[in-house]
Structure formats: C-alpha cells, structure tokens
Tab-separated table of C-alpha atoms (C1' of nucleotides) in Angstrom:
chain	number	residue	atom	x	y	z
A	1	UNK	CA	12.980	15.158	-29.998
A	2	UNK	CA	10.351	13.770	-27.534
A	3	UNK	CA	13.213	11.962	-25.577
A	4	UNK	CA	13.244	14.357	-22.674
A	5	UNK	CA	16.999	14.690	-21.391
A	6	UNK	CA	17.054	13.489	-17.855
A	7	UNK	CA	19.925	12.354	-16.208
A	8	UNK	CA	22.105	10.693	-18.223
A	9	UNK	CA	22.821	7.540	-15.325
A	10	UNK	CA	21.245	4.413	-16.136
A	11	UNK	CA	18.281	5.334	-14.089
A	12	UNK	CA	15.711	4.167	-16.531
A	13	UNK	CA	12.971	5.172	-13.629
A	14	UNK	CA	12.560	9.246	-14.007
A	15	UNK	CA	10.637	10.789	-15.443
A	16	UNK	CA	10.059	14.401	-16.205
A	17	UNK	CA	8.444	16.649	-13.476
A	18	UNK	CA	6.214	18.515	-15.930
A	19	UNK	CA	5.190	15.759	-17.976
A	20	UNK	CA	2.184	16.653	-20.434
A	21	UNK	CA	-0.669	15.028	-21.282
A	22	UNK	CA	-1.528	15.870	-25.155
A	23	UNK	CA	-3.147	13.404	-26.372
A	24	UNK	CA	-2.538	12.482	-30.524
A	25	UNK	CA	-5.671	11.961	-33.044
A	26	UNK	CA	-6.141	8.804	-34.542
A	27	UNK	CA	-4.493	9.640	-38.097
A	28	UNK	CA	-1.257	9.606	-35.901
A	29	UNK	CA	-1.100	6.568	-35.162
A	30	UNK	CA	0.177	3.991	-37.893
A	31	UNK	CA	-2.243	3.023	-39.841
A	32	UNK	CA	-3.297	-0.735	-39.378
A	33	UNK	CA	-3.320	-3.320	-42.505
A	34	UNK	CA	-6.804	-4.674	-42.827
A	35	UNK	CA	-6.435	-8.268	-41.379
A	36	UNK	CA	-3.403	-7.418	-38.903
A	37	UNK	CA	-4.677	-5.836	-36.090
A	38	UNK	CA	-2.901	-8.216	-33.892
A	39	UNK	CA	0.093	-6.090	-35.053
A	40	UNK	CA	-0.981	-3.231	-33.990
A	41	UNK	CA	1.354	-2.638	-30.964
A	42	UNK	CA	4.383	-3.767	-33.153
A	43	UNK	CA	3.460	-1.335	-35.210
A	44	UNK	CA	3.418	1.434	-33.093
A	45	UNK	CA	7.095	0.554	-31.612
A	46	UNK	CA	8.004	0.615	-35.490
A	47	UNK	CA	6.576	4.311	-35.839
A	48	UNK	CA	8.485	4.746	-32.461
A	49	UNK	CA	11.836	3.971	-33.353
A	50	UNK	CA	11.720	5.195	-36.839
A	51	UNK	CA	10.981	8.943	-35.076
A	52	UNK	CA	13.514	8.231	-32.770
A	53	UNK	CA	16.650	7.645	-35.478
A	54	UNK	CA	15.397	11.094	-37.411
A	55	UNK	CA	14.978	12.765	-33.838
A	56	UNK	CA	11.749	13.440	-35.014
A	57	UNK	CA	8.757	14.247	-32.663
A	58	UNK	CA	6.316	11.896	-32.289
A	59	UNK	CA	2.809	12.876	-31.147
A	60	UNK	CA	1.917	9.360	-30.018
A	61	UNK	CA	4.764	9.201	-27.656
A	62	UNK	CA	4.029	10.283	-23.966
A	63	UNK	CA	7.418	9.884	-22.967
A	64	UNK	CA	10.999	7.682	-23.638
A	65	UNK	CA	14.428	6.598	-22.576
A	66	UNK	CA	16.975	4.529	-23.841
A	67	UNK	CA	14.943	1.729	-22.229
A	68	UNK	CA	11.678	2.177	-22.688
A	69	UNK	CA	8.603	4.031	-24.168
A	70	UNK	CA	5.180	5.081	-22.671
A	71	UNK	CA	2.454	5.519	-25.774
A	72	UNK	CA	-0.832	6.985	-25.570
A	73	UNK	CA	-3.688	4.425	-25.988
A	74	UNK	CA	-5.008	4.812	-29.130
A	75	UNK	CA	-8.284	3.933	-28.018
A	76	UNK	CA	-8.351	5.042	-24.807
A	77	UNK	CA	-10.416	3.888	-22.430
A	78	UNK	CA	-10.155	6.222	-19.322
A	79	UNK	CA	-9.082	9.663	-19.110
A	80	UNK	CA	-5.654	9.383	-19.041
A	81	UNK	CA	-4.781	5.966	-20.423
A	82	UNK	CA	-0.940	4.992	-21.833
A	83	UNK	CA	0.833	2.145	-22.521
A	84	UNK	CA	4.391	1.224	-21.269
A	85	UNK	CA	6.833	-1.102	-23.136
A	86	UNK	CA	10.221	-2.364	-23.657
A	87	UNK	CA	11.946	-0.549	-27.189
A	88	UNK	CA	12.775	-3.272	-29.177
A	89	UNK	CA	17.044	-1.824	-28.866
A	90	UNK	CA	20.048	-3.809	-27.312
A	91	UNK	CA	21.902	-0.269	-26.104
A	92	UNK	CA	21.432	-1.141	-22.438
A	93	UNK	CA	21.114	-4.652	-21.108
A	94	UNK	CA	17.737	-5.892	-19.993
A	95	UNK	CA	16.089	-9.062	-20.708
A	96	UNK	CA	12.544	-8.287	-20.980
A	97	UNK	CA	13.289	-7.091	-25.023
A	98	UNK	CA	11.690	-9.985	-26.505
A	99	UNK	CA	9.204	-10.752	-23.887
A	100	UNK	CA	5.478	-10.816	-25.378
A	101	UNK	CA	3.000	-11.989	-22.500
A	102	UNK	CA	3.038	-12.639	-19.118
A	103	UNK	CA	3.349	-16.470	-19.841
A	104	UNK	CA	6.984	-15.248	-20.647
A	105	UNK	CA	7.796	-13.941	-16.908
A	106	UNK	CA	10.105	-16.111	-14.736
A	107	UNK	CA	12.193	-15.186	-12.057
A	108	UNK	CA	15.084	-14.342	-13.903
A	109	UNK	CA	13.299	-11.166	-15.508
A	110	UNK	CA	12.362	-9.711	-11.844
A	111	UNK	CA	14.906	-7.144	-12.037
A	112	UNK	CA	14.241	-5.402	-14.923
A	113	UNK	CA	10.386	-6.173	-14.441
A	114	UNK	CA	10.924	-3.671	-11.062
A	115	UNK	CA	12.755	-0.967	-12.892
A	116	UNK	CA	9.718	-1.100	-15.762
A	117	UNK	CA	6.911	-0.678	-13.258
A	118	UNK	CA	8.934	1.557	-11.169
A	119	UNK	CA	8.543	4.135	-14.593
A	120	UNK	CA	5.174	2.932	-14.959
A	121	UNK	CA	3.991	4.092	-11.267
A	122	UNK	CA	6.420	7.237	-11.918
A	123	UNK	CA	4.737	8.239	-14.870
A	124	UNK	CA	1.250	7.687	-13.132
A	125	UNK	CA	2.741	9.776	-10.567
A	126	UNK	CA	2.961	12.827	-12.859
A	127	UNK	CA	0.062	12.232	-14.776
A	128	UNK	CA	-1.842	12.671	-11.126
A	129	UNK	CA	0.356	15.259	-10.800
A	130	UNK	CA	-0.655	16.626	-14.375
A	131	UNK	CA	-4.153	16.290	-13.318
A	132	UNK	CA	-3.953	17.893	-10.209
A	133	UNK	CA	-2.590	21.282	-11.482
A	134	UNK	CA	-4.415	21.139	-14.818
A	135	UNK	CA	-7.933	19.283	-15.016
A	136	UNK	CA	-8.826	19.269	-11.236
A	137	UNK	CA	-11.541	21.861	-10.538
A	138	UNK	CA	-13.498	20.493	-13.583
A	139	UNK	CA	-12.703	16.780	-12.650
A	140	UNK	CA	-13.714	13.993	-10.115
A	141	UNK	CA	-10.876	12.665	-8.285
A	142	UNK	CA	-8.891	9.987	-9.962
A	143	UNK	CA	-6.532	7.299	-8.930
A	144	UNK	CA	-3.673	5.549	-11.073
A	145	UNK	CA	-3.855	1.796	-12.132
A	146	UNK	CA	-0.346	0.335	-13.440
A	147	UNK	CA	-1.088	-3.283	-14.654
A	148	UNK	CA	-1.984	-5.823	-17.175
A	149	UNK	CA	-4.611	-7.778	-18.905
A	150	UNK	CA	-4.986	-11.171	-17.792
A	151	UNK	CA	-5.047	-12.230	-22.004
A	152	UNK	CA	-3.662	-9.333	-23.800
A	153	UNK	CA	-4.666	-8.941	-27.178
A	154	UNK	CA	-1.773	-7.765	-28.896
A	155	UNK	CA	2.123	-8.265	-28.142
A	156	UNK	CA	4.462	-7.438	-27.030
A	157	UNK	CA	4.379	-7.078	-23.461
A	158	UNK	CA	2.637	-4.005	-22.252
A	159	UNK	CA	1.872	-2.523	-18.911
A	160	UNK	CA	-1.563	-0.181	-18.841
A	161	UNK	CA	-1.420	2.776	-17.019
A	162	UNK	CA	-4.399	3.893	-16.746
A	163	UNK	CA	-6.950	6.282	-14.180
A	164	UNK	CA	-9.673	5.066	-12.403
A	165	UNK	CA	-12.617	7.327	-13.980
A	166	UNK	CA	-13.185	5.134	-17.110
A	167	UNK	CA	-15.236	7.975	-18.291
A	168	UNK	CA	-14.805	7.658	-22.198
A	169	UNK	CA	-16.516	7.110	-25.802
A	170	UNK	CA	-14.040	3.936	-26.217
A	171	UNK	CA	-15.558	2.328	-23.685
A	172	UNK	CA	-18.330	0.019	-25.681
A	173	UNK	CA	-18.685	-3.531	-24.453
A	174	UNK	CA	-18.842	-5.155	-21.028
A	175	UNK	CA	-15.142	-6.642	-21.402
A	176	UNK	CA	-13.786	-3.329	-21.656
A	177	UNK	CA	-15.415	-2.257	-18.109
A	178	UNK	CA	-14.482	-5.784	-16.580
A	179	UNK	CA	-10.952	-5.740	-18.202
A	180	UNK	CA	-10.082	-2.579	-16.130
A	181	UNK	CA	-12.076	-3.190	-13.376
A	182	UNK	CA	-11.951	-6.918	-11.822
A	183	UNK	CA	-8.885	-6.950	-9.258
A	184	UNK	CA	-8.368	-10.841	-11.124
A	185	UNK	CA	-8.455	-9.542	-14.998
A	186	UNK	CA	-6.460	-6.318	-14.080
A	187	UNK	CA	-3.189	-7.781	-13.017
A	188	UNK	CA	-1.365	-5.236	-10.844
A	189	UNK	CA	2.008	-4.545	-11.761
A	190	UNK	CA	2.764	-5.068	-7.683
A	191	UNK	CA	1.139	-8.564	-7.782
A	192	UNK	CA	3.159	-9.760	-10.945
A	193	UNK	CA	6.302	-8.745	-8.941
A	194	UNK	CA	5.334	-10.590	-5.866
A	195	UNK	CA	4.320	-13.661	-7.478
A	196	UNK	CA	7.633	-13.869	-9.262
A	197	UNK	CA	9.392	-13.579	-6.001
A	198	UNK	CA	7.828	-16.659	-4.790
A	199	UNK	CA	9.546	-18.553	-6.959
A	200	UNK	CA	12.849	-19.965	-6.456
A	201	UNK	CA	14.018	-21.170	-9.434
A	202	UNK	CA	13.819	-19.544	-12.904
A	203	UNK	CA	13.115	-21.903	-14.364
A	204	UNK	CA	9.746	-22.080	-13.133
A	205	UNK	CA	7.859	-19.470	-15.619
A	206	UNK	CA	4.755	-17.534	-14.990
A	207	UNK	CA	1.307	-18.733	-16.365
A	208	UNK	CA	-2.005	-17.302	-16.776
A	209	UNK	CA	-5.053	-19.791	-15.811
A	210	UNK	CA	-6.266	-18.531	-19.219
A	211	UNK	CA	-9.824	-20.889	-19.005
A	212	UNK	CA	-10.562	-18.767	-15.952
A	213	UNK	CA	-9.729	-15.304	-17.171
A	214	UNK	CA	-11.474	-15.478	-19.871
A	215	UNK	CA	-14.768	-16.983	-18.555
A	216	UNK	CA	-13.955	-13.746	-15.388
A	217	UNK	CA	-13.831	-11.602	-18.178
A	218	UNK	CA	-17.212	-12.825	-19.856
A	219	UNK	CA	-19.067	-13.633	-16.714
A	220	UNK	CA	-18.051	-10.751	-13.705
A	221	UNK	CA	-20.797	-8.335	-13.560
A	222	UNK	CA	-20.412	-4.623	-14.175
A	223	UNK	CA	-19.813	-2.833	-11.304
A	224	UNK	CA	-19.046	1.087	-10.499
A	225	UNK	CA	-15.338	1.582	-9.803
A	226	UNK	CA	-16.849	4.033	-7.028
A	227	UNK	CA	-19.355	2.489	-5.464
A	228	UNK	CA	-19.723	-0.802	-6.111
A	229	UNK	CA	-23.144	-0.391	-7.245
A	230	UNK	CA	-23.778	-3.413	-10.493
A	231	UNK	CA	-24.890	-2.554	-13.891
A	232	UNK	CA	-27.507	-4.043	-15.715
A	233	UNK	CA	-25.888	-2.691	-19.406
A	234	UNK	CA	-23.054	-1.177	-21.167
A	235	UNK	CA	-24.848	2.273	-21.163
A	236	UNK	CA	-26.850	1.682	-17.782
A	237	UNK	CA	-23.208	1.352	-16.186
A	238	UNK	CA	-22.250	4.569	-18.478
A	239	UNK	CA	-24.706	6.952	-16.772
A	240	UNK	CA	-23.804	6.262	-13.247
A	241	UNK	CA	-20.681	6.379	-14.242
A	242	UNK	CA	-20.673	9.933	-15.002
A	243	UNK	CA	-22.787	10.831	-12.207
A	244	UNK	CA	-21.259	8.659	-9.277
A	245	UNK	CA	-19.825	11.210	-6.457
A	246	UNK	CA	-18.467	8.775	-4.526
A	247	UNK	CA	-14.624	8.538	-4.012
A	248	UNK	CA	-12.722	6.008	-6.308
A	249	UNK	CA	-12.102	3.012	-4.119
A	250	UNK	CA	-8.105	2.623	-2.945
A	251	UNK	CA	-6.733	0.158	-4.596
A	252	UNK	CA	-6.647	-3.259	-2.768
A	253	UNK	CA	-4.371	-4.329	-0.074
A	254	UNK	CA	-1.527	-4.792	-1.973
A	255	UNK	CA	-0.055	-7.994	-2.393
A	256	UNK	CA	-3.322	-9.710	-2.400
A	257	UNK	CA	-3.084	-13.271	-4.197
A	258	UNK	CA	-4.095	-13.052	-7.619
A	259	UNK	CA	-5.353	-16.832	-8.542
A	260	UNK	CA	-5.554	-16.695	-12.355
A	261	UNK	CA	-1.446	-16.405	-11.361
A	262	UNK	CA	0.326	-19.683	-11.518
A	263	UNK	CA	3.075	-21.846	-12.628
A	264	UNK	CA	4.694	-24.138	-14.908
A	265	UNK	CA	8.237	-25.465	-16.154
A	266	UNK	CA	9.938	-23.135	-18.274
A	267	UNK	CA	11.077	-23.829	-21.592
A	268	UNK	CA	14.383	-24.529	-21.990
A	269	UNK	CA	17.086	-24.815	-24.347
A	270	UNK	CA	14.595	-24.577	-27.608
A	271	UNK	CA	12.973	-28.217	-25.872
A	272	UNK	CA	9.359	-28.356	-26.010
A	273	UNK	CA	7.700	-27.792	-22.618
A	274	UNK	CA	5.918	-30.394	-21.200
A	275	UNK	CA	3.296	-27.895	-20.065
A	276	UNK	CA	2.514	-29.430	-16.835
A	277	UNK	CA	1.247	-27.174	-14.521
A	278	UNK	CA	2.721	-26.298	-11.120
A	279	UNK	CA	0.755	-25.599	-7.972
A	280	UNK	CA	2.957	-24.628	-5.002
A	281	UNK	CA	2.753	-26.749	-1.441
A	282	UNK	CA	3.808	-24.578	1.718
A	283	UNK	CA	7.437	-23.644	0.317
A	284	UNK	CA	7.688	-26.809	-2.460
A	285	UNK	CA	6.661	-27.334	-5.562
A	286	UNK	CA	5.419	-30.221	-7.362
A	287	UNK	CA	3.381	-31.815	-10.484
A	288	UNK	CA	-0.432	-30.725	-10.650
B	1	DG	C1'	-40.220	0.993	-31.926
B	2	DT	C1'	-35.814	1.536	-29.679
B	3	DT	C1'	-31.913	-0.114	-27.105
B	4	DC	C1'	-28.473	-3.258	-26.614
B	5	DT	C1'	-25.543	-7.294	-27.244
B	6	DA	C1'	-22.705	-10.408	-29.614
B	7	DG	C1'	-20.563	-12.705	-33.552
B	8	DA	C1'	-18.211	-12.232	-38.201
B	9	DA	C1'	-14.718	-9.932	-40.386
B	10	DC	C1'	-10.701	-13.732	-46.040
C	1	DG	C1'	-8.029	-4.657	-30.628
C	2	DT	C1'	-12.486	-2.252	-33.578
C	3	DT	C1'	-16.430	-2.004	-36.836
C	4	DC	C1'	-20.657	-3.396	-38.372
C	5	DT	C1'	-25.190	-4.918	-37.920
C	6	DA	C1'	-28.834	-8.768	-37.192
C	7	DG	C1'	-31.889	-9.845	-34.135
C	8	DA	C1'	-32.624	-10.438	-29.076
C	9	DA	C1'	-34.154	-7.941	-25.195
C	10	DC	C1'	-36.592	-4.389	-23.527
DNA sequence: GTTCTAGAAC
DNA sequence: GTTCTAGAAC
C-alpha cells in the first residue's frame, strides 16, 4: 500500500522522512472522457480511493493519510509539482470534504485549512529535502511554493505544491508562467490563512475578485522567477529560463495583502446569497 | 519562411 | 486543464 504507516495519532501533518519523488507516466493516470476534462481531478480521487480499498499501489499517489492525499501533477509544470487534497471519506472529522474553490472558505474551515497546508509545506519540506540528497549537484537551487490558483480549473479544492524552477515541456502558454508566478494569481497557502483570520464571523465567506484575476492572468507580463528580467514570448521566457544563474527570489514577506482576496455573505441555510460584496472598514464590515 | 499565439473543441 | 492549427507576428 502507498499509505505510509506513520504514527497512528490524528496528526494528519507528517509525513515520511524519505519521501520519494517517482513520478507516474501519463497512461497512469485515469483516462479522461472526451468532453469532461473539468472532471479530471474527481477522477483522479476516484482512482485514489478505489486503490486504497484493494490496498493496491498507486503510482500517481505521492503520499496519503486517512485525511488527505498528495498526487503528482499530471501535467506538471515545474520539476517537482503535486497536488494536495481532501479524500472524499468521513473517517475523521474535518469540514473541508466537500469544499471545491476558494469561494467556499469561511472562517469556520480555518482549522482544518491549517492542518492541510501544514502537510502541504511538510511535504515541500521533504521534497527539498528529496532534492537536496538526490538531484542537487546536477540542479539549480529550488524553492517550494504551497498555494492556489486564483480561478482553478477543475474541483475540488486543491493546494499546488510546486518548486520554483518551472523548467518543463508542460509549460506552453503565457498563463501557465503567470499562474505560478504573479504573487496575486498564486495564492499562498499563508495568505489564505491570514485572510480568513480577519474575519470574525463565519458567516462572512471568502471570495475571489474573479474580473481581476483573470484579466492579471491575461495581462501580467512574463517575468523570470530569478531575476526579474520580462519576456517577450512563451519560448523567449523558456531560454532564460534554463540559463538564468541567479538565485530563486525568497518568497515575499509573508502575510502580504493579497487584493484579488475579499468578502461576501455566506450562504446559509440552502437561501440564495444575495452576493453583495463586502469590503472591510478599520475592524467593521459593511455593504460595498 | 518560420515562430508564436490564441480560439475552438458537440 | 490540453490539443490542434489558422493566421498573425516576426
């Protein structure tokens, strides 16, 4: 079985100290149905769990717990580049189970929310770990990302972890440098906690300023995760890519404001929301 | 002529 | 999310 055996508390945070990287070819992933694609990330939690009852290996599994499951990309676009989500199983309490975007975040799911990136910046822990021991004398330095898309493309919730080198064959169009790159598209895991502890109600839910992220995502140029230096084109950005020497640039001061990050009135009780928008004033809250 | 982007995909 | 490819950009 790929479930490692850790400790058997309900410390849904370790992980392995020797965790490999191996990634799985494409054929082992589930294949997609033609017009579906949107299901693609259901469909690997499917493949998942079906493993998981015949204790089966699964070659597209990184690593999971009772909790959750980390998955390997399948179209990676960095190095090292997994995805983290909750299994779709009631064994241990958690709310975040049915959760599909950000949109769905409210203060009520900032518990769990901190145990789930606490794996996520484990696991990106031993992947630099991994990386260290394994790939380093034929590798630029790397840092770890844990975060998400600003507009995901598939559901359900998932958190990228993901290294800072970008060097690889599925990266193809502008959005895909952008996604990973602009601090506002890339929303770290750290400023999705924060923002939820600003709120002091739960019933005041999460939203993405979608109008913005997507026009960030469409308009922000291209720029080298190292230096800074813009791209003209896809491939232009490609070369000095690969030849850039510089050090990766440390993330941001944490906690920085993320303003595609607002809020609005929760849904509640099955009532339709009214959708109004939120904008915070000093320590209140009132009507946009 | 070649490279590159961007829109359709039932 | 990707693949394919027409035609824009170089």
């Amino acid at each position: 079985m790929n479930n490692s055996p850790i400790n058997s508390s309900d410390d849904f945070t370790r992980v392995p100290i020797q965790l490999l990287y191996n990634p799985p070819q494409k054929g082992d992933f589930p294949s997609q149905s033609f017009n579906n694609w949107r299901n693609g990330l259901k469909n690997v939690l499917s493949s998942v769990e079906s493993s998981s009852k015949r204790h089966e290996r699964n070659p597209i599994v990184l690593f999971l717990n009772d909790k959750y499951v980390c998955t390997y990309d399948m179209y990676p676009k960095a190095k090292y580049h997994m995805l983290l989500m909750r299994r779709k199983i009631n064994t241990h309490i958690g709310n975040l189970t049915h959760l599909n975007t950000l949109n769905d975040l409210d203060s009520s799911n900032l518990h769990e929310l901190r145990e789930f990136h606490a794996l996520g910046r484990a696991i990106a822990t031993q992947i630099l770990e991994y990386h260290r021991t394994h790939e380093m004398s034929r590798n630029p330095p790397i840092i770890m990302k844990v975060g998400y898309h600003a507009i995901p493309s598939m559901e359900p919730l998932h958190l990228h972890i993901i290294s800072s080198d970008l060097d690889s064959a599925c990266i193809t169009k502008r959005e895909h440098v952008v996604s990973f790159t602009s601090p506002l598209f890339f929303v770290e895991a750290e400023a999705v906690e924060q923002h939820l502890e600003s709120a002091f109600t739960s019933s005041i839910a999460l939203t993405i300023r979608k109008d913005r992220a997507q026009s960030i995502r469409s308009y922000t140029p291209m720029m080298c995760v190292r230096c800074g230096k813009a791209a003209v084109s896809v491939p232009d950005w490609k070369r000095h890519n690969k030849q850039c020497n510089k050090l990766p640039t440390k993330k941001e001061s944490s906690g920085r404001l993320n303003s595609l990050l607002g809020w609005r009135r929760a849904v509640v009780l099955g009532e339709d929301a009214d959708g109004a928008d939120l904008i915070k004033v000093g320590s209140k809250k009132k009507l946009a």
